[in-house]
Amino acid sequence: MSTNGSSVATRYEVNLPIPPARMAGRVKFAVIGFGYWGPNIVRNLHNLPGAEITAVCDKNPVARKKAYKNYPGTYVTADVSEVINSPESDAVAIITPVWTHFELAKAALENGKHVFLEKPLTSSIEQAEILIELAERKHLKLMVDHTFLFTGAVKKIKELLQTGSLGNLYYYDSTRVNLGLFQHDINVIWDLAPHDLSIMDYLIEETPEALVATGQKHLNGLEDVAFITVYFSGKIIAHINVNWLSPVKVRTTLIGCEKKMLVWNDLEADEKIKVYDRGVDITNREGVYELLVNYRSGDMWAPQVEQVEALRQELAYFVDCIVNDRTPFNDGLAGLRVVKMLVAANRSLKKRGALVQL
Ligand SMILES: NC(=O)c1ccc[n+]([C@@H]2O[C@H](COP(=O)([O-])OP(=O)(O)OC[C@H]3O[C@@H](n4cnc5c(N)ncnc54)[C@H](O)[C@@H]3O)[C@@H](O)[C@H]2O)c1
């Protein structure tokens, strides 16, 4: 690591602790993949105190041209083995399609680099396990980009669940639909469901036991509409609707709890989360064989949600984990738990919704 210092403060810095790397030196990153999502990683690393970009690598000349133009002075290359082998970098951020994740991450870890890897971690459970073992053996950090865990909304929901103000969790029901972007290598479940599966993995403290997935292929031979139901221990149930063929974009999650119910609309600029003091109480009248159903309908409350760029928070956290030798909570194991559910969902899809044990 070099010992370079300050950078221009941005509004996203407001809620961040000063990364220790600012004092100790910057973590040097090579970024592989400058397609749709890669530029967001590069922009955030570029502006992050404690991080420095040593190279951007993309095999596509159009992407490389864009990187040169936006970051003059940054080393841009098509040669992935050059950046992975280079002693210049401490860490590699891999922002390429999922089928490339394993080979690139394995090579980076073997060359002593910490790895920030896009979601989903890998294409298979075996690949995820190999990366986890390799990172552990080499004492390197392996972190998967589960971006939503760093949003103000998810942090607030976690807080509300943990403090018990919502009561016991009954269900998680998410709709994540829009028109496109059609992927060529993965179906809509592998593209969009990692977001909800990682959020569920973070919020729900019970173990997922089994799942059912249904879906259909309409256009390019890959499922473009899908529905997943996950059964947890206890009575918690989760449902995810993912769709590339929706005329409108919807990002709405209902979280039903014993005491209160919550609606998270991620497309709302303000008031992303609304907590409803609504619910149902059912009692048995003594001596009478009929149920008494009471519907509660109280106030609605929109809690303050931290306005932060999640990716910046996440990358600052990764830098902090490297510098202070901490294990990120969104580590390889968290990535593996999501991959296990994705693999199970594909198996269930093939059997038109058969129950698959997790
Ligand atoms: N966290 C999020 O919210 C989020 C959002 C979008 C995408 N993603 C993830 O980011 C990853 C990339 O998605 P995308 O939409 O940016 O894909 P993309 O196809 O737009 O971009 C990928 C880029 O990687 C380059 N590339 C591929 N293999 C390479 C290799 N071996 N060496 C060098 N360059 C290589 C391609 O040329 C391309 O420019 C995926 O894993 C996706 O799931 C995450």
PDB file of C-alpha atoms in Angstrom, residues 59-264:
ATOM      1  CA  LYS A  59     -11.524  -6.934 -22.912  1.00  0.00           C
ATOM      2  CA  ASN A  60     -14.002  -4.788 -24.812  1.00  0.00           C
ATOM      3  CA  PRO A  61     -12.304  -1.841 -26.632  1.00  0.00           C
ATOM      4  CA  VAL A  62     -15.445   0.315 -26.344  1.00  0.00           C
ATOM      5  CA  ALA A  63     -15.420  -0.100 -22.562  1.00  0.00           C
ATOM      6  CA  ARG A  64     -11.683   0.663 -22.435  1.00  0.00           C
ATOM      7  CA  LYS A  65     -12.182   3.832 -24.468  1.00  0.00           C
ATOM      8  CA  LYS A  66     -14.874   4.965 -22.025  1.00  0.00           C
ATOM      9  CA  ALA A  67     -12.573   4.262 -19.068  1.00  0.00           C
ATOM     10  CA  TYR A  68      -9.701   6.254 -20.666  1.00  0.00           C
ATOM     11  CA  LYS A  69     -12.039   9.136 -21.352  1.00  0.00           C
ATOM     12  CA  ASN A  70     -13.607   9.265 -17.885  1.00  0.00           C
ATOM     13  CA  TYR A  71     -10.434   8.604 -15.902  1.00  0.00           C
ATOM     14  CA  PRO A  72      -7.514  10.107 -17.802  1.00  0.00           C
ATOM     15  CA  GLY A  73      -4.262   9.049 -16.212  1.00  0.00           C
ATOM     16  CA  THR A  74      -5.629   5.690 -15.034  1.00  0.00           C
ATOM     17  CA  TYR A  75      -3.908   2.654 -16.492  1.00  0.00           C
ATOM     18  CA  VAL A  76      -6.400   0.846 -18.756  1.00  0.00           C
ATOM     19  CA  THR A  77      -5.680  -2.566 -20.229  1.00  0.00           C
ATOM     20  CA  ALA A  78      -7.265  -5.571 -21.944  1.00  0.00           C
ATOM     21  CA  ASP A  79      -4.842  -7.991 -20.326  1.00  0.00           C
ATOM     22  CA  VAL A  80      -6.480  -9.575 -17.290  1.00  0.00           C
ATOM     23  CA  SER A  81      -3.469 -11.698 -16.328  1.00  0.00           C
ATOM     24  CA  GLU A  82      -1.343  -8.549 -16.231  1.00  0.00           C
ATOM     25  CA  VAL A  83      -3.564  -6.916 -13.585  1.00  0.00           C
ATOM     26  CA  ILE A  84      -3.996 -10.106 -11.601  1.00  0.00           C
ATOM     27  CA  ASN A  85      -0.242 -10.784 -11.532  1.00  0.00           C
ATOM     28  CA  SER A  86       0.815  -7.190 -10.954  1.00  0.00           C
ATOM     29  CA  PRO A  87       2.463  -6.420  -7.605  1.00  0.00           C
ATOM     30  CA  GLU A  88       0.932  -2.923  -7.949  1.00  0.00           C
ATOM     31  CA  SER A  89      -2.453  -3.870  -6.469  1.00  0.00           C
ATOM     32  CA  ASP A  90      -3.582  -5.158  -3.068  1.00  0.00           C
ATOM     33  CA  ALA A  91      -7.132  -5.989  -4.172  1.00  0.00           C
ATOM     34  CA  VAL A  92      -9.093  -6.841  -7.288  1.00  0.00           C
ATOM     35  CA  ALA A  93     -12.717  -5.855  -7.894  1.00  0.00           C
ATOM     36  CA  ILE A  94     -14.353  -8.263 -10.352  1.00  0.00           C
ATOM     37  CA  ILE A  95     -17.354  -6.719 -12.099  1.00  0.00           C
ATOM     38  CA  THR A  96     -17.866  -9.165 -14.937  1.00  0.00           C
ATOM     39  CA  PRO A  97     -20.658 -11.650 -15.812  1.00  0.00           C
ATOM     40  CA  VAL A  98     -21.184 -14.451 -13.301  1.00  0.00           C
ATOM     41  CA  TRP A  99     -19.765 -17.230 -15.495  1.00  0.00           C
ATOM     42  CA  THR A 100     -16.360 -15.480 -15.352  1.00  0.00           C
ATOM     43  CA  HIS A 101     -16.343 -14.871 -11.564  1.00  0.00           C
ATOM     44  CA  PHE A 102     -14.788 -18.148 -10.444  1.00  0.00           C
ATOM     45  CA  GLU A 103     -11.742 -18.214 -12.746  1.00  0.00           C
ATOM     46  CA  LEU A 104     -10.953 -14.539 -12.212  1.00  0.00           C
ATOM     47  CA  ALA A 105     -11.434 -14.610  -8.426  1.00  0.00           C
ATOM     48  CA  LYS A 106      -9.444 -17.834  -8.082  1.00  0.00           C
ATOM     49  CA  ALA A 107      -6.539 -16.394 -10.050  1.00  0.00           C
ATOM     50  CA  ALA A 108      -6.648 -13.163  -8.017  1.00  0.00           C
ATOM     51  CA  LEU A 109      -6.680 -15.012  -4.680  1.00  0.00           C
ATOM     52  CA  GLU A 110      -3.872 -17.324  -5.817  1.00  0.00           C
ATOM     53  CA  ASN A 111      -1.865 -14.194  -6.582  1.00  0.00           C
ATOM     54  CA  GLY A 112      -2.396 -12.834  -3.083  1.00  0.00           C
ATOM     55  CA  LYS A 113      -5.116 -10.254  -3.854  1.00  0.00           C
ATOM     56  CA  HIS A 114      -8.128  -9.463  -1.700  1.00  0.00           C
ATOM     57  CA  VAL A 115     -11.245  -9.890  -3.829  1.00  0.00           C
ATOM     58  CA  PHE A 116     -14.405  -7.814  -4.123  1.00  0.00           C
ATOM     59  CA  LEU A 117     -16.659  -9.970  -6.264  1.00  0.00           C
ATOM     60  CA  GLU A 118     -19.973  -9.090  -7.860  1.00  0.00           C
ATOM     61  CA  LYS A 119     -23.210 -10.857  -7.032  1.00  0.00           C
ATOM     62  CA  PRO A 120     -23.969 -13.679  -7.422  1.00  0.00           C
ATOM     63  CA  LEU A 121     -20.678 -14.962  -6.025  1.00  0.00           C
ATOM     64  CA  THR A 122     -20.298 -17.899  -8.427  1.00  0.00           C
ATOM     65  CA  SER A 123     -22.274 -20.117 -10.812  1.00  0.00           C
ATOM     66  CA  SER A 124     -22.121 -23.150  -8.531  1.00  0.00           C
ATOM     67  CA  ILE A 125     -21.864 -24.191  -4.897  1.00  0.00           C
ATOM     68  CA  GLU A 126     -18.582 -26.043  -5.532  1.00  0.00           C
ATOM     69  CA  GLN A 127     -16.968 -22.922  -7.012  1.00  0.00           C
ATOM     70  CA  ALA A 128     -18.073 -20.801  -4.036  1.00  0.00           C
ATOM     71  CA  GLU A 129     -16.647 -23.354  -1.598  1.00  0.00           C
ATOM     72  CA  ILE A 130     -13.301 -23.414  -3.414  1.00  0.00           C
ATOM     73  CA  LEU A 131     -13.023 -19.606  -3.284  1.00  0.00           C
ATOM     74  CA  ILE A 132     -13.956 -19.503   0.404  1.00  0.00           C
ATOM     75  CA  GLU A 133     -11.344 -22.138   1.267  1.00  0.00           C
ATOM     76  CA  LEU A 134      -8.698 -20.406  -0.843  1.00  0.00           C
ATOM     77  CA  ALA A 135      -9.333 -16.978   0.708  1.00  0.00           C
ATOM     78  CA  GLU A 136      -9.184 -18.471   4.197  1.00  0.00           C
ATOM     79  CA  ARG A 137      -5.978 -20.382   3.502  1.00  0.00           C
ATOM     80  CA  LYS A 138      -4.287 -17.303   2.049  1.00  0.00           C
ATOM     81  CA  HIS A 139      -5.645 -14.961   4.785  1.00  0.00           C
ATOM     82  CA  LEU A 140      -7.304 -12.788   2.175  1.00  0.00           C
ATOM     83  CA  LYS A 141     -10.658 -11.005   2.226  1.00  0.00           C
ATOM     84  CA  LEU A 142     -13.370 -12.245  -0.089  1.00  0.00           C
ATOM     85  CA  MET A 143     -16.417  -9.991  -0.172  1.00  0.00           C
ATOM     86  CA  VAL A 144     -19.493 -10.283  -2.360  1.00  0.00           C
ATOM     87  CA  ASP A 145     -21.256  -7.171  -3.593  1.00  0.00           C
ATOM     88  CA  HIS A 146     -24.629  -7.451  -1.854  1.00  0.00           C
ATOM     89  CA  THR A 147     -25.188  -3.741  -2.368  1.00  0.00           C
ATOM     90  CA  PHE A 148     -28.659  -3.493  -0.837  1.00  0.00           C
ATOM     91  CA  LEU A 149     -27.339  -4.446   2.611  1.00  0.00           C
ATOM     92  CA  PHE A 150     -25.644  -1.058   2.710  1.00  0.00           C
ATOM     93  CA  THR A 151     -28.733   0.993   1.847  1.00  0.00           C
ATOM     94  CA  GLY A 152     -30.343   3.204   4.443  1.00  0.00           C
ATOM     95  CA  ALA A 153     -33.640   1.336   3.891  1.00  0.00           C
ATOM     96  CA  VAL A 154     -32.312  -2.156   4.642  1.00  0.00           C
ATOM     97  CA  LYS A 155     -30.349  -0.869   7.631  1.00  0.00           C
ATOM     98  CA  LYS A 156     -33.529   0.745   9.000  1.00  0.00           C
ATOM     99  CA  ILE A 157     -35.603  -2.416   8.471  1.00  0.00           C
ATOM    100  CA  LYS A 158     -32.934  -4.480  10.248  1.00  0.00           C
ATOM    101  CA  GLU A 159     -33.006  -2.028  13.148  1.00  0.00           C
ATOM    102  CA  LEU A 160     -36.823  -2.169  13.372  1.00  0.00           C
ATOM    103  CA  LEU A 161     -36.801  -5.966  13.345  1.00  0.00           C
ATOM    104  CA  GLN A 162     -34.005  -6.200  15.894  1.00  0.00           C
ATOM    105  CA  THR A 163     -35.551  -3.778  18.370  1.00  0.00           C
ATOM    106  CA  GLY A 164     -38.752  -5.840  18.269  1.00  0.00           C
ATOM    107  CA  SER A 165     -40.958  -2.869  17.455  1.00  0.00           C
ATOM    108  CA  LEU A 166     -42.559  -4.756  14.547  1.00  0.00           C
ATOM    109  CA  GLY A 167     -43.040  -7.981  16.491  1.00  0.00           C
ATOM    110  CA  ASN A 168     -42.368 -11.469  15.142  1.00  0.00           C
ATOM    111  CA  LEU A 169     -41.826 -11.680  11.392  1.00  0.00           C
ATOM    112  CA  TYR A 170     -44.593 -13.427   9.417  1.00  0.00           C
ATOM    113  CA  TYR A 171     -43.553 -12.879   5.812  1.00  0.00           C
ATOM    114  CA  TYR A 172     -41.269 -11.074   3.313  1.00  0.00           C
ATOM    115  CA  ASP A 173     -42.870 -10.414  -0.073  1.00  0.00           C
ATOM    116  CA  SER A 174     -40.887  -8.636  -2.771  1.00  0.00           C
ATOM    117  CA  THR A 175     -41.733  -7.494  -6.283  1.00  0.00           C
ATOM    118  CA  ARG A 176     -38.670  -6.638  -8.387  1.00  0.00           C
ATOM    119  CA  VAL A 177     -39.842  -6.216 -11.959  1.00  0.00           C
ATOM    120  CA  ASN A 178     -39.018  -4.037 -14.963  1.00  0.00           C
ATOM    121  CA  LEU A 179     -38.606  -4.217 -18.744  1.00  0.00           C
ATOM    122  CA  GLY A 180     -35.181  -5.837 -19.375  1.00  0.00           C
ATOM    123  CA  LEU A 181     -32.214  -5.732 -19.115  1.00  0.00           C
ATOM    124  CA  PHE A 182     -32.217  -9.194 -20.706  1.00  0.00           C
ATOM    125  CA  GLN A 183     -29.063 -11.137 -19.828  1.00  0.00           C
ATOM    126  CA  HIS A 184     -27.563 -13.606 -22.301  1.00  0.00           C
ATOM    127  CA  ASP A 185     -26.000 -16.028 -19.844  1.00  0.00           C
ATOM    128  CA  ILE A 186     -28.354 -16.192 -16.846  1.00  0.00           C
ATOM    129  CA  ASN A 187     -32.091 -16.241 -16.239  1.00  0.00           C
ATOM    130  CA  VAL A 188     -34.064 -13.585 -14.376  1.00  0.00           C
ATOM    131  CA  ILE A 189     -33.635 -15.448 -11.068  1.00  0.00           C
ATOM    132  CA  TRP A 190     -29.825 -15.346 -11.230  1.00  0.00           C
ATOM    133  CA  ASP A 191     -29.964 -11.723 -12.355  1.00  0.00           C
ATOM    134  CA  LEU A 192     -32.465 -10.117  -9.960  1.00  0.00           C
ATOM    135  CA  ALA A 193     -33.180 -12.550  -7.112  1.00  0.00           C
ATOM    136  CA  PRO A 194     -29.673 -12.309  -5.538  1.00  0.00           C
ATOM    137  CA  HIS A 195     -30.771  -8.883  -4.279  1.00  0.00           C
ATOM    138  CA  ASP A 196     -33.762 -10.259  -2.363  1.00  0.00           C
ATOM    139  CA  LEU A 197     -32.064 -13.466  -1.309  1.00  0.00           C
ATOM    140  CA  SER A 198     -29.169 -11.496   0.186  1.00  0.00           C
ATOM    141  CA  ILE A 199     -31.572  -9.065   1.890  1.00  0.00           C
ATOM    142  CA  MET A 200     -33.561 -11.982   3.306  1.00  0.00           C
ATOM    143  CA  ASP A 201     -30.354 -13.705   4.412  1.00  0.00           C
ATOM    144  CA  TYR A 202     -29.448 -10.530   6.295  1.00  0.00           C
ATOM    145  CA  LEU A 203     -32.853  -9.651   7.763  1.00  0.00           C
ATOM    146  CA  ILE A 204     -34.338 -13.039   8.593  1.00  0.00           C
ATOM    147  CA  GLU A 205     -32.584 -14.735  11.439  1.00  0.00           C
ATOM    148  CA  GLU A 206     -34.217 -18.114  10.817  1.00  0.00           C
ATOM    149  CA  THR A 207     -32.795 -20.800   8.517  1.00  0.00           C
ATOM    150  CA  PRO A 208     -34.284 -21.247   5.044  1.00  0.00           C
ATOM    151  CA  GLU A 209     -35.429 -24.871   4.830  1.00  0.00           C
ATOM    152  CA  ALA A 210     -36.899 -25.388   1.380  1.00  0.00           C
ATOM    153  CA  LEU A 211     -38.014 -23.495  -1.686  1.00  0.00           C
ATOM    154  CA  VAL A 212     -40.244 -23.667  -4.697  1.00  0.00           C
ATOM    155  CA  ALA A 213     -39.638 -21.775  -7.943  1.00  0.00           C
ATOM    156  CA  THR A 214     -41.783 -21.450 -11.020  1.00  0.00           C
ATOM    157  CA  GLY A 215     -41.167 -19.448 -14.145  1.00  0.00           C
ATOM    158  CA  GLN A 216     -41.366 -19.316 -17.900  1.00  0.00           C
ATOM    159  CA  LYS A 217     -39.114 -18.610 -20.906  1.00  0.00           C
ATOM    160  CA  HIS A 218     -40.655 -16.413 -23.564  1.00  0.00           C
ATOM    161  CA  LEU A 219     -37.937 -14.838 -25.650  1.00  0.00           C
ATOM    162  CA  ASN A 220     -34.314 -15.937 -25.424  1.00  0.00           C
ATOM    163  CA  GLY A 221     -34.451 -19.439 -23.980  1.00  0.00           C
ATOM    164  CA  LEU A 222     -33.952 -18.254 -20.406  1.00  0.00           C
ATOM    165  CA  GLU A 223     -36.675 -17.711 -17.806  1.00  0.00           C
ATOM    166  CA  ASP A 224     -37.725 -14.052 -17.964  1.00  0.00           C
ATOM    167  CA  VAL A 225     -40.579 -14.273 -15.419  1.00  0.00           C
ATOM    168  CA  ALA A 226     -40.219 -16.172 -12.144  1.00  0.00           C
ATOM    169  CA  PHE A 227     -41.707 -16.598  -8.694  1.00  0.00           C
ATOM    170  CA  ILE A 228     -39.831 -18.054  -5.733  1.00  0.00           C
ATOM    171  CA  THR A 229     -41.268 -19.082  -2.389  1.00  0.00           C
ATOM    172  CA  VAL A 230     -38.875 -19.780   0.466  1.00  0.00           C
ATOM    173  CA  TYR A 231     -39.948 -21.632   3.611  1.00  0.00           C
ATOM    174  CA  PHE A 232     -38.020 -20.813   6.773  1.00  0.00           C
ATOM    175  CA  SER A 233     -37.907 -22.566  10.103  1.00  0.00           C
ATOM    176  CA  GLY A 234     -40.669 -21.230  12.313  1.00  0.00           C
ATOM    177  CA  LYS A 235     -43.597 -19.942  10.299  1.00  0.00           C
ATOM    178  CA  ILE A 236     -41.760 -17.345   8.222  1.00  0.00           C
ATOM    179  CA  ILE A 237     -42.407 -17.447   4.506  1.00  0.00           C
ATOM    180  CA  ALA A 238     -40.839 -15.341   1.757  1.00  0.00           C
ATOM    181  CA  HIS A 239     -41.987 -14.711  -1.776  1.00  0.00           C
ATOM    182  CA  ILE A 240     -40.057 -13.056  -4.588  1.00  0.00           C
ATOM    183  CA  ASN A 241     -41.449 -11.994  -7.946  1.00  0.00           C
ATOM    184  CA  VAL A 242     -38.749 -11.223 -10.533  1.00  0.00           C
ATOM    185  CA  ASN A 243     -39.602 -10.263 -14.097  1.00  0.00           C
ATOM    186  CA  TRP A 244     -37.872  -8.734 -17.142  1.00  0.00           C
ATOM    187  CA  LEU A 245     -41.174  -8.408 -18.988  1.00  0.00           C
ATOM    188  CA  SER A 246     -42.980  -5.887 -16.838  1.00  0.00           C
ATOM    189  CA  PRO A 247     -44.237  -2.687 -18.499  1.00  0.00           C
ATOM    190  CA  VAL A 248     -43.373  -0.722 -15.373  1.00  0.00           C
ATOM    191  CA  LYS A 249     -40.563  -0.814 -12.872  1.00  0.00           C
ATOM    192  CA  VAL A 250     -41.635  -1.923  -9.397  1.00  0.00           C
ATOM    193  CA  ARG A 251     -39.372  -2.309  -6.373  1.00  0.00           C
ATOM    194  CA  THR A 252     -41.777  -2.908  -3.520  1.00  0.00           C
ATOM    195  CA  THR A 253     -41.373  -5.180  -0.518  1.00  0.00           C
ATOM    196  CA  LEU A 254     -44.026  -5.951   2.068  1.00  0.00           C
ATOM    197  CA  ILE A 255     -42.813  -7.117   5.430  1.00  0.00           C
ATOM    198  CA  GLY A 256     -45.621  -8.453   7.595  1.00  0.00           C
ATOM    199  CA  CYS A 257     -45.064  -8.788  11.305  1.00  0.00           C
ATOM    200  CA  GLU A 258     -47.128  -9.609  14.331  1.00  0.00           C
ATOM    201  CA  LYS A 259     -47.375  -6.058  15.689  1.00  0.00           C
ATOM    202  CA  LYS A 260     -46.799  -3.868  12.635  1.00  0.00           C
ATOM    203  CA  MET A 261     -46.504  -4.108   8.886  1.00  0.00           C
ATOM    204  CA  LEU A 262     -44.026  -2.387   6.674  1.00  0.00           C
ATOM    205  CA  VAL A 263     -43.965  -1.314   3.028  1.00  0.00           C
ATOM    206  CA  TRP A 264     -40.590  -0.527   1.445  1.00  0.00           C
TER     207      TRP A 264
END
